[in-house]
GROMACS .gro file of C-alpha atoms in nm:
model
  149
    1MET     CA    1 -22.404  -2.771   9.283
    2GLU     CA    2 -22.559  -2.946   9.578
    3LYS     CA    3 -22.392  -2.901   9.916
    4LEU     CA    4 -22.300  -3.223  10.103
    5THR     CA    5 -22.463  -3.255  10.434
    6GLN     CA    6 -22.298  -3.411  10.722
    7LYS     CA    7 -22.358  -3.770  10.752
    8TRP     CA    8 -22.348  -4.009  11.037
    9CYS     CA    9 -22.423  -4.380  11.132
   10ILE     CA   10 -22.413  -4.571  11.456
   11ALA     CA   11 -22.225  -4.891  11.498
   12ALA     CA   12 -22.111  -5.149  11.762
   13PHE     CA   13 -21.750  -5.208  11.680
   14PHE     CA   14 -21.584  -5.519  11.823
   15ASP     CA   15 -21.237  -5.375  11.857
   16ASP     CA   16 -21.162  -5.081  12.114
   17LEU     CA   17 -21.128  -4.786  11.890
   18GLU     CA   18 -21.002  -4.449  12.016
   19GLU     CA   19 -21.215  -4.145  11.977
   20GLY     CA   20 -21.125  -3.967  11.659
   21PHE     CA   21 -21.007  -4.300  11.500
   22GLU     CA   22 -21.020  -4.251  11.115
   23PHE     CA   23 -21.061  -4.532  10.850
   24ASN     CA   24 -21.144  -4.555  10.483
   25ARG     CA   25 -21.473  -4.702  10.375
   26SER     CA   26 -21.275  -5.004  10.235
   27GLU     CA   27 -21.107  -5.057  10.563
   28TYR     CA   28 -21.416  -5.050  10.793
   29PRO     CA   29 -21.355  -5.223  11.117
   30LEU     CA   30 -21.569  -5.526  11.205
   31HIS     CA   31 -21.903  -5.413  11.345
   32ILE     CA   32 -22.286  -5.435  11.359
   33THR     CA   33 -22.467  -5.157  11.222
   34VAL     CA   34 -22.711  -5.023  11.459
   35ALA     CA   35 -22.843  -4.715  11.260
   36GLY     CA   36 -22.739  -4.700  10.889
   37VAL     CA   37 -22.628  -4.379  10.719
   38PHE     CA   38 -22.833  -4.081  10.804
   39ASP     CA   39 -22.821  -3.680  10.823
   40ILE     CA   40 -22.995  -3.477  11.102
   41ASP     CA   41 -22.982  -3.110  11.184
   42LYS     CA   42 -22.758  -3.161  11.466
   43THR     CA   43 -22.398  -3.151  11.564
   44GLY     CA   44 -22.184  -3.462  11.662
   45LYS     CA   45 -22.184  -3.329  12.000
   46GLU     CA   46 -22.570  -3.292  12.006
   47ILE     CA   47 -22.616  -3.631  11.860
   48TYR     CA   48 -22.378  -3.785  12.122
   49GLU     CA   49 -22.565  -3.622  12.398
   50LEU     CA   50 -22.909  -3.746  12.306
   51LEU     CA   51 -22.778  -4.099  12.254
   52THR     CA   52 -22.598  -4.077  12.603
   53GLU     CA   53 -22.935  -3.975  12.772
   54LEU     CA   54 -23.126  -4.250  12.583
   55LEU     CA   55 -22.886  -4.513  12.669
   56LYS     CA   56 -22.774  -4.417  13.017
   57ASN     CA   57 -22.938  -4.734  13.171
   58GLN     CA   58 -22.838  -4.976  12.883
   59LYS     CA   59 -22.674  -5.295  13.013
   60PRO     CA   60 -22.417  -5.498  12.801
   61PHE     CA   61 -22.550  -5.809  12.625
   62ILE     CA   62 -22.437  -6.100  12.412
   63VAL     CA   63 -22.538  -6.169  12.042
   64SER     CA   64 -22.455  -6.455  11.843
   65ALA     CA   65 -22.351  -6.482  11.477
   66GLY     CA   66 -22.586  -6.687  11.228
   67ASP     CA   67 -22.571  -6.784  10.878
   68ASP     CA   68 -22.383  -6.605  10.591
   69VAL     CA   69 -22.596  -6.445  10.311
   70LEU     CA   70 -22.506  -6.255   9.998
   71TRP     CA   71 -22.677  -5.918   9.962
   72GLY     CA   72 -22.673  -5.641   9.696
   73GLU     CA   73 -22.774  -5.596   9.351
   74TYR     CA   74 -22.514  -5.845   9.227
   75LYS     CA   75 -22.513  -6.073   9.545
   76ASP     CA   76 -22.173  -5.977   9.601
   77LEU     CA   77 -22.180  -5.859   9.967
   78ARG     CA   78 -22.126  -6.116  10.219
   79VAL     CA   79 -22.295  -6.058  10.551
   80VAL     CA   80 -22.344  -6.265  10.873
   81ILE     CA   81 -22.689  -6.251  10.999
   82ILE     CA   82 -22.709  -6.196  11.381
   83ASP     CA   83 -22.935  -6.452  11.546
   84ASN     CA   84 -23.261  -6.327  11.695
   85SER     CA   85 -23.166  -6.105  11.986
   86ILE     CA   86 -23.437  -5.938  12.177
   87GLU     CA   87 -23.179  -5.689  12.346
   88MET     CA   88 -23.032  -5.583  12.006
   89SER     CA   89 -23.359  -5.543  11.840
   90ASP     CA   90 -23.474  -5.339  12.115
   91LEU     CA   91 -23.155  -5.114  12.109
   92VAL     CA   92 -23.195  -5.064  11.749
   93MET     CA   93 -23.560  -4.969  11.765
   94ARG     CA   94 -23.501  -4.732  12.053
   95ILE     CA   95 -23.225  -4.551  11.871
   96TYR     CA   96 -23.440  -4.547  11.553
   97ASN     CA   97 -23.746  -4.411  11.725
   98LYS     CA   98 -23.535  -4.131  11.897
   99LEU     CA   99 -23.364  -4.037  11.573
  100GLU     CA  100 -23.709  -4.023  11.409
  101LEU     CA  101 -23.834  -3.791  11.670
  102GLU     CA  102 -23.522  -3.577  11.620
  103GLY     CA  103 -23.591  -3.525  11.241
  104VAL     CA  104 -23.348  -3.775  11.094
  105GLU     CA  105 -23.329  -3.861  10.736
  106PHE     CA  106 -23.201  -4.207  10.655
  107TYR     CA  107 -22.994  -4.270  10.334
  108GLN     CA  108 -23.200  -4.602  10.297
  109PRO     CA  109 -23.513  -4.575  10.521
  110GLU     CA  110 -23.647  -4.897  10.400
  111TYR     CA  111 -23.364  -5.083  10.591
  112GLU     CA  112 -23.413  -4.904  10.919
  113GLY     CA  113 -23.639  -4.944  11.212
  114ALA     CA  114 -23.885  -5.248  11.141
  115GLY     CA  115 -23.685  -5.314  10.802
  116HIS     CA  116 -23.348  -5.336  10.994
  117ILE     CA  117 -23.196  -5.686  10.964
  118LEU     CA  118 -22.940  -5.748  11.216
  119HIS     CA  119 -22.603  -5.834  11.052
  120SER     CA  120 -22.229  -5.778  11.038
  121THR     CA  121 -22.075  -5.716  10.711
  122VAL     CA  122 -21.750  -5.943  10.627
  123GLN     CA  123 -21.471  -5.704  10.630
  124LYS     CA  124 -21.106  -5.717  10.507
  125SER     CA  125 -21.006  -5.686  10.884
  126GLY     CA  126 -21.211  -6.006  10.975
  127ARG     CA  127 -21.570  -6.159  11.022
  128LEU     CA  128 -21.781  -6.319  11.249
  129ASN     CA  129 -21.821  -6.703  11.231
  130LYS     CA  130 -22.151  -6.891  11.273
  131GLY     CA  131 -22.200  -6.931  11.654
  132GLN     CA  132 -21.943  -6.683  11.753
  133LYS     CA  133 -22.066  -6.461  12.058
  134VAL     CA  134 -21.982  -6.110  12.095
  135VAL     CA  135 -22.061  -5.864  12.365
  136ILE     CA  136 -22.239  -5.543  12.278
  137ASN     CA  137 -22.122  -5.287  12.555
  138LYS     CA  138 -22.075  -4.965  12.358
  139LEU     CA  139 -22.160  -4.783  12.042
  140SER     CA  140 -21.992  -4.540  11.808
  141LEU     CA  141 -22.125  -4.250  11.643
  142VAL     CA  142 -21.943  -4.261  11.305
  143ASP     CA  143 -21.889  -3.939  11.115
  144MET     CA  144 -21.902  -4.028  10.762
  145PHE     CA  145 -21.749  -3.696  10.631
  146PRO     CA  146 -21.470  -3.637  10.897
  147ASN     CA  147 -21.350  -3.268  10.898
  148SER     CA  148 -21.691  -3.185  10.708
  149ASP     CA  149 -21.527  -3.290  10.371
   0.00000   0.00000   0.00000
């Protein structure tokens, strides 16, 4: 039987969430994905430290919600495209490049780096509306298998 490896993602949540906050996939808080699901031969602490160093001079910035689109094989996943944001695109690429240098393996590599489309998935907890502006001032490292389960 194949052993599960620890999986992570990086997201910009819009609500203030305490460190250690846990949620089910079906109850994901509203966010913009910065780096999709990946595994890497590092602990959460090591990933946190490399991101902290990489982003130590990062300033907050504002992004704006664009149009809704339907994604997925059955076109049943509603997402809101984030309007062109140089700051957000730069942030995504800086993180992607650093993770690549560290030996990351992305679950869906075709949607990372240059293939990454900035978006916020409509969640049960809410959604972004066209023209809505949100401040990106912090990122979260999400443990996809809390307690290594």
